[in-house]
Amino acid sequence: MSAHGPVLPVWTCGGCGGPWPCATRRRELKAEYQDAPMSLALYMGAQLVRATADLSWAPAGALHRRFLGWLR
């Protein structure tokens, strides 16, 4: 279990206070899903949908980059 989980509904990192997923959590997720990149993409897509409901004021492109842009 990571200390870098999301603090809802503001979607900040519980470990470092930055926007979730923070750099540390991204590294952890890449390691956890090393053999299942499509599963990671599906998980992060689901998190994007959840965050969109909470962060309705945020630009869609910014949320897309934050939740999915780093998966490449």
PDB file of N, CA and C in Angstrom:
ATOM      1  N   MET A   1       0.842  -1.177   0.000  1.00  0.00           N
ATOM      2  CA  MET A   1       0.000   0.000   0.000  1.00  0.00           C
ATOM      3  C   MET A   1       0.882   1.233   0.000  1.00  0.00           C
ATOM      4  N   SER A   2       0.575   2.145  -0.887  1.00  0.00           N
ATOM      5  CA  SER A   2       1.365   3.356  -1.030  1.00  0.00           C
ATOM      6  C   SER A   2       0.822   4.471  -0.149  1.00  0.00           C
ATOM      7  N   ALA A   3       1.725   5.296   0.358  1.00  0.00           N
ATOM      8  CA  ALA A   3       1.326   6.501   1.086  1.00  0.00           C
ATOM      9  C   ALA A   3       0.898   7.583   0.107  1.00  0.00           C
ATOM     10  N   HIS A   4       1.104   7.346  -1.185  1.00  0.00           N
ATOM     11  CA  HIS A   4       0.830   8.343  -2.216  1.00  0.00           C
ATOM     12  C   HIS A   4      -0.512   8.093  -2.899  1.00  0.00           C
ATOM     13  N   GLY A   5      -1.536   7.865  -2.100  1.00  0.00           N
ATOM     14  CA  GLY A   5      -2.883   7.677  -2.625  1.00  0.00           C
ATOM     15  C   GLY A   5      -3.596   9.009  -2.760  1.00  0.00           C
ATOM     16  N   PRO A   6      -4.697   9.033  -3.515  1.00  0.00           N
ATOM     17  CA  PRO A   6      -5.414  10.282  -3.726  1.00  0.00           C
ATOM     18  C   PRO A   6      -6.231  10.698  -2.500  1.00  0.00           C
ATOM     19  N   VAL A   7      -6.225  11.984  -2.241  1.00  0.00           N
ATOM     20  CA  VAL A   7      -7.085  12.571  -1.215  1.00  0.00           C
ATOM     21  C   VAL A   7      -8.271  13.183  -1.951  1.00  0.00           C
ATOM     22  N   LEU A   8      -9.420  12.578  -1.739  1.00  0.00           N
ATOM     23  CA  LEU A   8     -10.622  13.011  -2.448  1.00  0.00           C
ATOM     24  C   LEU A   8     -11.415  13.992  -1.605  1.00  0.00           C
ATOM     25  N   PRO A   9     -12.126  14.896  -2.182  1.00  0.00           N
ATOM     26  CA  PRO A   9     -12.429  15.082  -3.604  1.00  0.00           C
ATOM     27  C   PRO A   9     -11.487  16.035  -4.326  1.00  0.00           C
ATOM     28  N   VAL A  10     -10.389  16.433  -3.686  1.00  0.00           N
ATOM     29  CA  VAL A  10      -9.503  17.416  -4.319  1.00  0.00           C
ATOM     30  C   VAL A  10      -8.414  16.782  -5.185  1.00  0.00           C
ATOM     31  N   TRP A  11      -8.265  15.460  -5.104  1.00  0.00           N
ATOM     32  CA  TRP A  11      -7.310  14.721  -5.912  1.00  0.00           C
ATOM     33  C   TRP A  11      -5.877  15.218  -5.747  1.00  0.00           C
ATOM     34  N   THR A  12      -5.494  15.417  -4.484  1.00  0.00           N
ATOM     35  CA  THR A  12      -4.093  15.679  -4.182  1.00  0.00           C
ATOM     36  C   THR A  12      -3.492  14.400  -3.626  1.00  0.00           C
ATOM     37  N   CYS A  13      -2.189  14.340  -3.576  1.00  0.00           N
ATOM     38  CA  CYS A  13      -1.485  13.164  -3.086  1.00  0.00           C
ATOM     39  C   CYS A  13      -1.430  13.186  -1.559  1.00  0.00           C
ATOM     40  N   GLY A  14      -1.806  12.078  -0.940  1.00  0.00           N
ATOM     41  CA  GLY A  14      -1.757  11.968   0.511  1.00  0.00           C
ATOM     42  C   GLY A  14      -0.345  11.872   1.055  1.00  0.00           C
ATOM     43  N   GLY A  15       0.626  11.587   0.208  1.00  0.00           N
ATOM     44  CA  GLY A  15       2.006  11.453   0.650  1.00  0.00           C
ATOM     45  C   GLY A  15       2.814  12.727   0.541  1.00  0.00           C
ATOM     46  N   CYS A  16       2.624  13.451  -0.570  1.00  0.00           N
ATOM     47  CA  CYS A  16       3.462  14.634  -0.805  1.00  0.00           C
ATOM     48  C   CYS A  16       2.673  15.919  -1.023  1.00  0.00           C
ATOM     49  N   GLY A  17       1.357  15.808  -1.193  1.00  0.00           N
ATOM     50  CA  GLY A  17       0.523  16.987  -1.350  1.00  0.00           C
ATOM     51  C   GLY A  17       0.408  17.525  -2.760  1.00  0.00           C
ATOM     52  N   GLY A  18       1.117  16.927  -3.700  1.00  0.00           N
ATOM     53  CA  GLY A  18       1.030  17.376  -5.091  1.00  0.00           C
ATOM     54  C   GLY A  18      -0.215  16.838  -5.767  1.00  0.00           C
ATOM     55  N   PRO A  19      -0.429  17.215  -7.021  1.00  0.00           N
ATOM     56  CA  PRO A  19      -1.562  16.673  -7.768  1.00  0.00           C
ATOM     57  C   PRO A  19      -1.402  15.160  -7.934  1.00  0.00           C
ATOM     58  N   TRP A  20      -2.479  14.427  -7.692  1.00  0.00           N
ATOM     59  CA  TRP A  20      -2.433  12.974  -7.850  1.00  0.00           C
ATOM     60  C   TRP A  20      -2.791  12.614  -9.276  1.00  0.00           C
ATOM     61  N   PRO A  21      -2.091  11.692  -9.909  1.00  0.00           N
ATOM     62  CA  PRO A  21      -0.974  10.909  -9.396  1.00  0.00           C
ATOM     63  C   PRO A  21       0.339  11.691  -9.453  1.00  0.00           C
ATOM     64  N   CYS A  22       1.020  11.732  -8.345  1.00  0.00           N
ATOM     65  CA  CYS A  22       2.303  12.428  -8.259  1.00  0.00           C
ATOM     66  C   CYS A  22       3.379  11.593  -8.953  1.00  0.00           C
ATOM     67  N   ALA A  23       4.555  12.146  -9.083  1.00  0.00           N
ATOM     68  CA  ALA A  23       5.654  11.436  -9.759  1.00  0.00           C
ATOM     69  C   ALA A  23       5.982  10.123  -9.058  1.00  0.00           C
ATOM     70  N   THR A  24       5.953  10.131  -7.729  1.00  0.00           N
ATOM     71  CA  THR A  24       6.248   8.900  -6.986  1.00  0.00           C
ATOM     72  C   THR A  24       5.202   7.840  -7.265  1.00  0.00           C
ATOM     73  N   ARG A  25       3.925   8.215  -7.237  1.00  0.00           N
ATOM     74  CA  ARG A  25       2.859   7.234  -7.486  1.00  0.00           C
ATOM     75  C   ARG A  25       2.893   6.741  -8.918  1.00  0.00           C
ATOM     76  N   ARG A  26       3.248   7.600  -9.836  1.00  0.00           N
ATOM     77  CA  ARG A  26       3.370   7.160 -11.228  1.00  0.00           C
ATOM     78  C   ARG A  26       4.440   6.073 -11.359  1.00  0.00           C
ATOM     79  N   ARG A  27       5.576   6.296 -10.715  1.00  0.00           N
ATOM     80  CA  ARG A  27       6.641   5.280 -10.745  1.00  0.00           C
ATOM     81  C   ARG A  27       6.158   3.980 -10.110  1.00  0.00           C
ATOM     82  N   GLU A  28       5.478   4.085  -8.980  1.00  0.00           N
ATOM     83  CA  GLU A  28       4.959   2.894  -8.306  1.00  0.00           C
ATOM     84  C   GLU A  28       3.960   2.156  -9.189  1.00  0.00           C
ATOM     85  N   LEU A  29       3.066   2.894  -9.818  1.00  0.00           N
ATOM     86  CA  LEU A  29       2.067   2.260 -10.677  1.00  0.00           C
ATOM     87  C   LEU A  29       2.715   1.577 -11.875  1.00  0.00           C
ATOM     88  N   LYS A  30       3.700   2.231 -12.476  1.00  0.00           N
ATOM     89  CA  LYS A  30       4.397   1.599 -13.608  1.00  0.00           C
ATOM     90  C   LYS A  30       5.064   0.296 -13.182  1.00  0.00           C
ATOM     91  N   ALA A  31       5.634   0.279 -11.985  1.00  0.00           N
ATOM     92  CA  ALA A  31       6.264  -0.948 -11.483  1.00  0.00           C
ATOM     93  C   ALA A  31       5.211  -2.013 -11.169  1.00  0.00           C
ATOM     94  N   GLU A  32       4.115  -1.610 -10.544  1.00  0.00           N
ATOM     95  CA  GLU A  32       3.053  -2.551 -10.188  1.00  0.00           C
ATOM     96  C   GLU A  32       2.417  -3.184 -11.422  1.00  0.00           C
ATOM     97  N   TYR A  33       2.256  -2.410 -12.475  1.00  0.00           N
ATOM     98  CA  TYR A  33       1.591  -2.868 -13.695  1.00  0.00           C
ATOM     99  C   TYR A  33       2.592  -3.135 -14.816  1.00  0.00           C
ATOM    100  N   GLN A  34       3.822  -3.429 -14.461  1.00  0.00           N
ATOM    101  CA  GLN A  34       4.889  -3.618 -15.451  1.00  0.00           C
ATOM    102  C   GLN A  34       4.495  -4.616 -16.534  1.00  0.00           C
ATOM    103  N   ASP A  35       3.857  -5.695 -16.144  1.00  0.00           N
ATOM    104  CA  ASP A  35       3.487  -6.733 -17.109  1.00  0.00           C
ATOM    105  C   ASP A  35       2.056  -6.588 -17.625  1.00  0.00           C
ATOM    106  N   ALA A  36       1.388  -5.509 -17.253  1.00  0.00           N
ATOM    107  CA  ALA A  36      -0.006  -5.325 -17.661  1.00  0.00           C
ATOM    108  C   ALA A  36      -0.290  -3.849 -17.972  1.00  0.00           C
ATOM    109  N   PRO A  37       0.365  -3.297 -18.993  1.00  0.00           N
ATOM    110  CA  PRO A  37       0.181  -1.872 -19.290  1.00  0.00           C
ATOM    111  C   PRO A  37      -1.255  -1.507 -19.672  1.00  0.00           C
ATOM    112  N   MET A  38      -1.974  -2.415 -20.315  1.00  0.00           N
ATOM    113  CA  MET A  38      -3.362  -2.117 -20.674  1.00  0.00           C
ATOM    114  C   MET A  38      -4.220  -2.030 -19.412  1.00  0.00           C
ATOM    115  N   SER A  39      -3.952  -2.857 -18.443  1.00  0.00           N
ATOM    116  CA  SER A  39      -4.686  -2.791 -17.176  1.00  0.00           C
ATOM    117  C   SER A  39      -4.412  -1.467 -16.471  1.00  0.00           C
ATOM    118  N   LEU A  40      -3.182  -1.001 -16.525  1.00  0.00           N
ATOM    119  CA  LEU A  40      -2.854   0.303 -15.944  1.00  0.00           C
ATOM    120  C   LEU A  40      -3.619   1.409 -16.667  1.00  0.00           C
ATOM    121  N   ALA A  41      -3.680   1.345 -17.985  1.00  0.00           N
ATOM    122  CA  ALA A  41      -4.410   2.356 -18.746  1.00  0.00           C
ATOM    123  C   ALA A  41      -5.899   2.342 -18.388  1.00  0.00           C
ATOM    124  N   LEU A  42      -6.465   1.164 -18.232  1.00  0.00           N
ATOM    125  CA  LEU A  42      -7.881   1.064 -17.850  1.00  0.00           C
ATOM    126  C   LEU A  42      -8.107   1.603 -16.442  1.00  0.00           C
ATOM    127  N   TYR A  43      -7.213   1.276 -15.528  1.00  0.00           N
ATOM    128  CA  TYR A  43      -7.317   1.783 -14.156  1.00  0.00           C
ATOM    129  C   TYR A  43      -7.244   3.307 -14.132  1.00  0.00           C
ATOM    130  N   MET A  44      -6.273   3.855 -14.840  1.00  0.00           N
ATOM    131  CA  MET A  44      -6.117   5.308 -14.843  1.00  0.00           C
ATOM    132  C   MET A  44      -7.274   5.989 -15.573  1.00  0.00           C
ATOM    133  N   GLY A  45      -7.823   5.340 -16.584  1.00  0.00           N
ATOM    134  CA  GLY A  45      -8.998   5.879 -17.250  1.00  0.00           C
ATOM    135  C   GLY A  45     -10.186   5.957 -16.291  1.00  0.00           C
ATOM    136  N   ALA A  46     -10.340   4.933 -15.469  1.00  0.00           N
ATOM    137  CA  ALA A  46     -11.409   4.938 -14.471  1.00  0.00           C
ATOM    138  C   ALA A  46     -11.186   6.041 -13.443  1.00  0.00           C
ATOM    139  N   GLN A  47      -9.925   6.253 -13.061  1.00  0.00           N
ATOM    140  CA  GLN A  47      -9.627   7.333 -12.117  1.00  0.00           C
ATOM    141  C   GLN A  47      -9.909   8.695 -12.744  1.00  0.00           C
ATOM    142  N   LEU A  48      -9.632   8.830 -14.033  1.00  0.00           N
ATOM    143  CA  LEU A  48      -9.932  10.069 -14.747  1.00  0.00           C
ATOM    144  C   LEU A  48     -11.428  10.358 -14.708  1.00  0.00           C
ATOM    145  N   VAL A  49     -12.242   9.347 -14.937  1.00  0.00           N
ATOM    146  CA  VAL A  49     -13.690   9.526 -14.904  1.00  0.00           C
ATOM    147  C   VAL A  49     -14.127   9.983 -13.512  1.00  0.00           C
ATOM    148  N   ARG A  50     -13.595   9.352 -12.476  1.00  0.00           N
ATOM    149  CA  ARG A  50     -13.937   9.749 -11.108  1.00  0.00           C
ATOM    150  C   ARG A  50     -13.496  11.176 -10.821  1.00  0.00           C
ATOM    151  N   ALA A  51     -12.289  11.515 -11.233  1.00  0.00           N
ATOM    152  CA  ALA A  51     -11.756  12.851 -10.967  1.00  0.00           C
ATOM    153  C   ALA A  51     -12.526  13.924 -11.725  1.00  0.00           C
ATOM    154  N   THR A  52     -12.982  13.603 -12.929  1.00  0.00           N
ATOM    155  CA  THR A  52     -13.727  14.566 -13.721  1.00  0.00           C
ATOM    156  C   THR A  52     -14.988  15.019 -12.993  1.00  0.00           C
ATOM    157  N   ALA A  53     -15.624  14.107 -12.285  1.00  0.00           N
ATOM    158  CA  ALA A  53     -16.819  14.463 -11.522  1.00  0.00           C
ATOM    159  C   ALA A  53     -16.473  15.421 -10.376  1.00  0.00           C
ATOM    160  N   ASP A  54     -15.340  15.189  -9.721  1.00  0.00           N
ATOM    161  CA  ASP A  54     -14.929  16.034  -8.593  1.00  0.00           C
ATOM    162  C   ASP A  54     -14.296  17.346  -9.034  1.00  0.00           C
ATOM    163  N   LEU A  55     -13.591  17.319 -10.151  1.00  0.00           N
ATOM    164  CA  LEU A  55     -12.841  18.485 -10.619  1.00  0.00           C
ATOM    165  C   LEU A  55     -13.481  19.061 -11.876  1.00  0.00           C
ATOM    166  N   SER A  56     -14.785  19.252 -11.826  1.00  0.00           N
ATOM    167  CA  SER A  56     -15.522  19.691 -13.011  1.00  0.00           C
ATOM    168  C   SER A  56     -15.059  21.049 -13.537  1.00  0.00           C
ATOM    169  N   TRP A  57     -14.399  21.820 -12.725  1.00  0.00           N
ATOM    170  CA  TRP A  57     -13.889  23.132 -13.116  1.00  0.00           C
ATOM    171  C   TRP A  57     -12.577  23.044 -13.900  1.00  0.00           C
ATOM    172  N   ALA A  58     -11.898  21.908 -13.823  1.00  0.00           N
ATOM    173  CA  ALA A  58     -10.581  21.763 -14.460  1.00  0.00           C
ATOM    174  C   ALA A  58     -10.734  21.502 -15.958  1.00  0.00           C
ATOM    175  N   PRO A  59      -9.846  22.060 -16.787  1.00  0.00           N
ATOM    176  CA  PRO A  59      -9.903  21.801 -18.225  1.00  0.00           C
ATOM    177  C   PRO A  59      -9.710  20.313 -18.534  1.00  0.00           C
ATOM    178  N   ALA A  60     -10.526  19.810 -19.453  1.00  0.00           N
ATOM    179  CA  ALA A  60     -10.485  18.385 -19.790  1.00  0.00           C
ATOM    180  C   ALA A  60      -9.100  17.951 -20.275  1.00  0.00           C
ATOM    181  N   GLY A  61      -8.446  18.791 -21.082  1.00  0.00           N
ATOM    182  CA  GLY A  61      -7.121  18.446 -21.596  1.00  0.00           C
ATOM    183  C   GLY A  61      -6.090  18.302 -20.488  1.00  0.00           C
ATOM    184  N   ALA A  62      -6.184  19.168 -19.492  1.00  0.00           N
ATOM    185  CA  ALA A  62      -5.245  19.102 -18.367  1.00  0.00           C
ATOM    186  C   ALA A  62      -5.456  17.820 -17.568  1.00  0.00           C
ATOM    187  N   LEU A  63      -6.708  17.458 -17.364  1.00  0.00           N
ATOM    188  CA  LEU A  63      -6.979  16.211 -16.632  1.00  0.00           C
ATOM    189  C   LEU A  63      -6.523  15.001 -17.435  1.00  0.00           C
ATOM    190  N   HIS A  64      -6.733  15.033 -18.738  1.00  0.00           N
ATOM    191  CA  HIS A  64      -6.291  13.923 -19.589  1.00  0.00           C
ATOM    192  C   HIS A  64      -4.780  13.754 -19.502  1.00  0.00           C
ATOM    193  N   ARG A  65      -4.049  14.850 -19.607  1.00  0.00           N
ATOM    194  CA  ARG A  65      -2.575  14.772 -19.500  1.00  0.00           C
ATOM    195  C   ARG A  65      -2.163  14.263 -18.126  1.00  0.00           C
ATOM    196  N   ARG A  66      -2.829  14.736 -17.091  1.00  0.00           N
ATOM    197  CA  ARG A  66      -2.478  14.366 -15.714  1.00  0.00           C
ATOM    198  C   ARG A  66      -2.709  12.879 -15.447  1.00  0.00           C
ATOM    199  N   PHE A  67      -3.816  12.332 -15.933  1.00  0.00           N
ATOM    200  CA  PHE A  67      -4.165  10.961 -15.611  1.00  0.00           C
ATOM    201  C   PHE A  67      -3.699   9.955 -16.652  1.00  0.00           C
ATOM    202  N   LEU A  68      -3.624  10.354 -17.907  1.00  0.00           N
ATOM    203  CA  LEU A  68      -3.286   9.395 -18.964  1.00  0.00           C
ATOM    204  C   LEU A  68      -2.054   9.752 -19.783  1.00  0.00           C
ATOM    205  N   GLY A  69      -1.698  11.023 -19.819  1.00  0.00           N
ATOM    206  CA  GLY A  69      -0.602  11.466 -20.674  1.00  0.00           C
ATOM    207  C   GLY A  69       0.741  10.849 -20.364  1.00  0.00           C
ATOM    208  N   TRP A  70       0.968  10.467 -19.147  1.00  0.00           N
ATOM    209  CA  TRP A  70       2.262   9.913 -18.738  1.00  0.00           C
ATOM    210  C   TRP A  70       2.391   8.415 -19.029  1.00  0.00           C
ATOM    211  N   LEU A  71       1.335   7.801 -19.517  1.00  0.00           N
ATOM    212  CA  LEU A  71       1.364   6.340 -19.755  1.00  0.00           C
ATOM    213  C   LEU A  71       2.138   5.938 -20.995  1.00  0.00           C
ATOM    214  N   ARG A  72       2.486   6.868 -21.814  1.00  0.00           N
ATOM    215  CA  ARG A  72       3.183   6.529 -23.070  1.00  0.00           C
ATOM    216  C   ARG A  72       4.544   5.987 -22.817  1.00  0.00           C
TER     217      ARG A  72
END
